[in-house]
Amino acid sequence: MSPSRLKTIAQGELERELEQRGADWFHANHACPFLVVVYSPPAEDSSDDDIGERTLRTDVGDLNVSLEHAPSKQLVPVRGSPDKADKQTVTLGRDSDNDIVIRSSKVSRRHAEFIMARHGKYELRDLDSANGTRINGSRLPGKKAITIKSGDMLAFWRFLFQFVEPEAMLALLRKPAAGRKK
């Protein structure tokens, strides 16, 4: 995935930092959920040719992607900007003032927002985006917040992510990678 379209962290980097610095460091510096990048459309796939039509037919409910085998192993932290007064809300869109920026003309300027709800739960709200937001294949109605949990598949236009809460991410990072020697 091109770093110019979406800023990500390699899962291996977090694994190494966790191994070197420990769980307390991880909790202090990454007490937020993550989006595991499952699919990012190629940069040249941003033409207007029937993209909206293809988006309406996208069904991510049939995908069987496990946390351990996400193809790209790239992560996006779901956290607000340090200077943001309301750290309970994290915005996603193509404008640079969003907390998570996806540089694609098919992602709305202010596409969706993550909300830290009560008791550590997270919600996702579509902000009346043109190409929609989907959770596990179902399109979100505009402006309605839906509770999300680890393992949920989230799609913003054709960008597909798996949502992973902090404790699930910590457990994932602690699992030794297949074939890796300690």
mmCIF file of C-alpha atoms in Angstrom:
data_model
loop_
_atom_site.group_PDB
_atom_site.id
_atom_site.type_symbol
_atom_site.label_atom_id
_atom_site.label_comp_id
_atom_site.label_asym_id
_atom_site.label_seq_id
_atom_site.Cartn_x
_atom_site.Cartn_y
_atom_site.Cartn_z
ATOM 1 C CA MET A 1 0.000 0.000 0.000
ATOM 2 C CA SER A 2 1.348 3.380 -0.901
ATOM 3 C CA PRO A 3 2.142 5.471 2.172
ATOM 4 C CA SER A 4 0.763 8.517 0.374
ATOM 5 C CA ARG A 5 -2.782 7.057 0.451
ATOM 6 C CA LEU A 6 -2.915 5.958 4.088
ATOM 7 C CA LYS A 7 -0.439 6.229 6.949
ATOM 8 C CA THR A 8 0.160 2.787 8.466
ATOM 9 C CA ILE A 9 2.398 1.002 10.969
ATOM 10 C CA ALA A 10 3.888 -2.382 10.129
ATOM 11 C CA GLN A 11 2.677 -5.074 12.517
ATOM 12 C CA GLY A 12 6.262 -6.338 12.820
ATOM 13 C CA GLU A 13 7.374 -2.949 14.191
ATOM 14 C CA LEU A 14 4.834 -3.147 17.006
ATOM 15 C CA GLU A 15 5.790 -6.778 17.714
ATOM 16 C CA ARG A 16 9.450 -5.759 18.105
ATOM 17 C CA GLU A 17 8.592 -2.767 20.304
ATOM 18 C CA LEU A 18 6.355 -4.908 22.497
ATOM 19 C CA GLU A 19 9.108 -7.507 22.849
ATOM 20 C CA GLN A 20 11.713 -4.852 23.731
ATOM 21 C CA ARG A 21 9.624 -2.525 25.898
ATOM 22 C CA GLY A 22 6.888 -4.737 27.374
ATOM 23 C CA ALA A 23 3.138 -4.661 27.866
ATOM 24 C CA ASP A 24 3.131 -1.605 30.176
ATOM 25 C CA TRP A 25 4.798 0.458 27.450
ATOM 26 C CA PHE A 26 2.304 -0.884 24.897
ATOM 27 C CA HIS A 27 -0.680 0.031 27.107
ATOM 28 C CA ALA A 28 0.714 3.520 27.707
ATOM 29 C CA ASN A 29 1.446 4.221 24.027
ATOM 30 C CA HIS A 30 -1.167 2.186 22.137
ATOM 31 C CA ALA A 31 -4.294 2.149 24.289
ATOM 32 C CA CYS A 32 -6.423 2.467 21.187
ATOM 33 C CA PRO A 33 -8.004 0.079 18.715
ATOM 34 C CA PHE A 34 -6.389 -0.603 15.347
ATOM 35 C CA LEU A 35 -7.583 -1.095 11.814
ATOM 36 C CA VAL A 36 -5.779 -3.994 10.130
ATOM 37 C CA VAL A 37 -5.556 -3.225 6.408
ATOM 38 C CA VAL A 38 -7.176 -6.095 4.528
ATOM 39 C CA TYR A 39 -7.571 -4.467 1.108
ATOM 40 C CA SER A 40 -6.645 -1.149 -0.438
ATOM 41 C CA PRO A 41 -7.628 -0.528 -4.055
ATOM 42 C CA PRO A 42 -4.719 0.251 -6.368
ATOM 43 C CA ALA A 43 -4.047 3.954 -6.863
ATOM 44 C CA GLU A 44 -4.956 3.692 -10.540
ATOM 45 C CA ASP A 45 -8.370 2.296 -9.515
ATOM 46 C CA SER A 46 -9.782 5.716 -8.697
ATOM 47 C CA SER A 47 -11.511 6.464 -11.987
ATOM 48 C CA ASP A 48 -15.213 7.215 -12.039
ATOM 49 C CA ASP A 49 -16.016 4.157 -14.188
ATOM 50 C CA ASP A 50 -18.960 2.483 -12.444
ATOM 51 C CA ILE A 51 -17.164 2.599 -9.074
ATOM 52 C CA GLY A 52 -20.366 3.543 -7.253
ATOM 53 C CA GLU A 53 -22.152 0.593 -8.803
ATOM 54 C CA ARG A 54 -19.409 -1.831 -7.768
ATOM 55 C CA THR A 55 -19.386 -0.361 -4.267
ATOM 56 C CA LEU A 56 -23.103 -1.008 -3.843
ATOM 57 C CA ARG A 57 -22.580 -4.696 -4.632
ATOM 58 C CA THR A 58 -19.569 -5.190 -2.370
ATOM 59 C CA ASP A 59 -20.318 -7.889 0.178
ATOM 60 C CA VAL A 60 -17.561 -8.264 2.746
ATOM 61 C CA GLY A 61 -19.670 -10.599 4.866
ATOM 62 C CA ASP A 62 -18.365 -13.626 2.963
ATOM 63 C CA LEU A 63 -14.711 -12.811 3.578
ATOM 64 C CA ASN A 64 -12.982 -15.143 6.003
ATOM 65 C CA VAL A 65 -9.937 -13.181 7.143
ATOM 66 C CA SER A 66 -8.414 -13.983 10.509
ATOM 67 C CA LEU A 67 -6.443 -11.487 12.582
ATOM 68 C CA GLU A 68 -3.327 -13.639 12.316
ATOM 69 C CA HIS A 69 -3.479 -13.833 8.531
ATOM 70 C CA ALA A 70 -4.455 -10.340 7.402
ATOM 71 C CA PRO A 71 -2.709 -10.107 4.014
ATOM 72 C CA SER A 72 -1.045 -6.722 4.336
ATOM 73 C CA LYS A 73 -0.077 -6.771 8.035
ATOM 74 C CA GLN A 74 -0.342 -2.986 8.021
ATOM 75 C CA LEU A 75 -2.062 -1.266 10.948
ATOM 76 C CA VAL A 76 -3.789 2.074 11.417
ATOM 77 C CA PRO A 77 -4.179 3.271 15.022
ATOM 78 C CA VAL A 78 -7.663 4.625 15.775
ATOM 79 C CA ARG A 79 -6.732 7.597 17.913
ATOM 80 C CA GLY A 80 -7.405 11.296 17.852
ATOM 81 C CA SER A 81 -4.878 14.007 17.249
ATOM 82 C CA PRO A 82 -2.986 15.050 20.411
ATOM 83 C CA ASP A 83 -4.251 18.637 20.095
ATOM 84 C CA LYS A 84 -7.878 17.543 19.720
ATOM 85 C CA ALA A 85 -10.063 18.627 22.632
ATOM 86 C CA ASP A 86 -12.560 15.769 22.188
ATOM 87 C CA LYS A 87 -10.430 12.621 22.152
ATOM 88 C CA GLN A 88 -13.587 10.484 22.350
ATOM 89 C CA THR A 89 -14.166 10.910 18.609
ATOM 90 C CA VAL A 90 -11.772 9.932 15.811
ATOM 91 C CA THR A 91 -12.647 11.116 12.306
ATOM 92 C CA LEU A 92 -11.830 9.376 9.026
ATOM 93 C CA GLY A 93 -11.911 10.950 5.566
ATOM 94 C CA ARG A 94 -9.805 12.356 2.776
ATOM 95 C CA ASP A 95 -9.341 15.892 4.188
ATOM 96 C CA SER A 96 -6.043 16.373 5.983
ATOM 97 C CA ASP A 97 -7.759 17.610 9.168
ATOM 98 C CA ASN A 98 -9.166 14.119 9.861
ATOM 99 C CA ASP A 99 -7.455 11.860 12.403
ATOM 100 C CA ILE A 100 -7.285 9.033 9.839
ATOM 101 C CA VAL A 101 -6.710 10.277 6.305
ATOM 102 C CA ILE A 102 -7.376 8.108 3.258
ATOM 103 C CA ARG A 103 -6.250 9.956 0.151
ATOM 104 C CA SER A 104 -8.775 8.825 -2.416
ATOM 105 C CA SER A 105 -11.363 10.826 -4.312
ATOM 106 C CA LYS A 106 -13.901 8.065 -3.529
ATOM 107 C CA VAL A 107 -13.578 8.587 0.230
ATOM 108 C CA SER A 108 -15.621 11.571 1.406
ATOM 109 C CA ARG A 109 -13.939 14.609 2.938
ATOM 110 C CA ARG A 110 -15.449 13.620 6.306
ATOM 111 C CA HIS A 111 -16.483 10.023 5.695
ATOM 112 C CA ALA A 112 -17.015 8.426 9.133
ATOM 113 C CA GLU A 113 -16.149 8.706 12.800
ATOM 114 C CA PHE A 114 -15.210 6.311 15.575
ATOM 115 C CA ILE A 115 -16.685 7.079 18.985
ATOM 116 C CA MET A 116 -15.353 5.821 22.306
ATOM 117 C CA ALA A 117 -18.575 4.823 24.050
ATOM 118 C CA ARG A 118 -19.151 3.690 27.633
ATOM 119 C CA HIS A 119 -17.197 0.845 29.211
ATOM 120 C CA GLY A 120 -14.471 0.769 26.547
ATOM 121 C CA LYS A 121 -16.870 -0.019 23.690
ATOM 122 C CA TYR A 122 -16.472 1.604 20.295
ATOM 123 C CA GLU A 123 -19.058 2.842 17.839
ATOM 124 C CA LEU A 124 -18.796 3.769 14.171
ATOM 125 C CA ARG A 125 -20.926 6.401 12.451
ATOM 126 C CA ASP A 126 -21.121 7.149 8.747
ATOM 127 C CA LEU A 127 -21.194 10.912 8.134
ATOM 128 C CA ASP A 128 -23.495 10.728 5.091
ATOM 129 C CA SER A 129 -20.588 9.725 2.855
ATOM 130 C CA ALA A 130 -21.220 9.404 -0.875
ATOM 131 C CA ASN A 131 -19.851 5.853 -1.209
ATOM 132 C CA GLY A 132 -20.908 4.592 2.196
ATOM 133 C CA THR A 133 -19.515 2.773 5.191
ATOM 134 C CA ARG A 134 -20.087 -0.932 5.731
ATOM 135 C CA ILE A 135 -19.798 -3.154 8.781
ATOM 136 C CA ASN A 136 -19.551 -6.863 7.980
ATOM 137 C CA GLY A 137 -21.092 -6.200 4.560
ATOM 138 C CA SER A 138 -24.070 -4.142 5.748
ATOM 139 C CA ARG A 139 -24.230 -0.499 4.807
ATOM 140 C CA LEU A 140 -24.560 1.877 7.733
ATOM 141 C CA PRO A 141 -27.397 4.369 7.598
ATOM 142 C CA GLY A 142 -26.064 7.933 7.655
ATOM 143 C CA LYS A 143 -25.506 9.531 11.063
ATOM 144 C CA LYS A 144 -26.468 6.372 13.025
ATOM 145 C CA ALA A 145 -23.765 5.051 15.390
ATOM 146 C CA ILE A 146 -23.356 1.255 15.511
ATOM 147 C CA THR A 147 -21.320 -0.594 18.166
ATOM 148 C CA ILE A 148 -18.310 -2.407 16.704
ATOM 149 C CA LYS A 149 -16.064 -5.088 18.179
ATOM 150 C CA SER A 150 -12.824 -6.898 17.454
ATOM 151 C CA GLY A 151 -13.025 -8.889 14.251
ATOM 152 C CA ASP A 152 -15.624 -6.688 12.560
ATOM 153 C CA MET A 153 -14.879 -5.945 8.919
ATOM 154 C CA LEU A 154 -15.175 -2.247 8.060
ATOM 155 C CA ALA A 155 -15.289 -0.845 4.531
ATOM 156 C CA PHE A 156 -14.928 2.804 3.546
ATOM 157 C CA TRP A 157 -15.612 2.863 -0.185
ATOM 158 C CA ARG A 158 -13.423 -0.107 -1.264
ATOM 159 C CA PHE A 159 -10.829 0.214 1.515
ATOM 160 C CA LEU A 160 -11.359 -2.828 3.738
ATOM 161 C CA PHE A 161 -10.155 -3.126 7.342
ATOM 162 C CA GLN A 162 -10.565 -5.443 10.287
ATOM 163 C CA PHE A 163 -11.253 -3.656 13.562
ATOM 164 C CA VAL A 164 -9.108 -4.857 16.494
ATOM 165 C CA GLU A 165 -9.566 -3.616 20.054
ATOM 166 C CA PRO A 166 -6.454 -2.919 22.188
ATOM 167 C CA GLU A 167 -6.434 -6.153 24.231
ATOM 168 C CA ALA A 168 -7.008 -8.276 21.119
ATOM 169 C CA MET A 169 -4.147 -6.439 19.368
ATOM 170 C CA LEU A 170 -1.853 -7.069 22.324
ATOM 171 C CA ALA A 171 -2.714 -10.784 22.197
ATOM 172 C CA LEU A 172 -2.136 -10.841 18.440
ATOM 173 C CA LEU A 173 1.271 -9.174 18.781
ATOM 174 C CA ARG A 174 2.312 -11.631 21.487
ATOM 175 C CA LYS A 175 1.670 -14.646 19.241
ATOM 176 C CA PRO A 176 4.889 -15.735 17.579
ATOM 177 C CA ALA A 177 4.722 -15.303 13.833
ATOM 178 C CA ALA A 178 4.651 -18.538 11.863
ATOM 179 C CA GLY A 179 8.194 -19.679 11.150
ATOM 180 C CA ARG A 180 9.802 -16.988 13.305
ATOM 181 C CA LYS A 181 12.378 -18.201 15.804
ATOM 182 C CA LYS A 182 12.538 -16.698 19.253
#
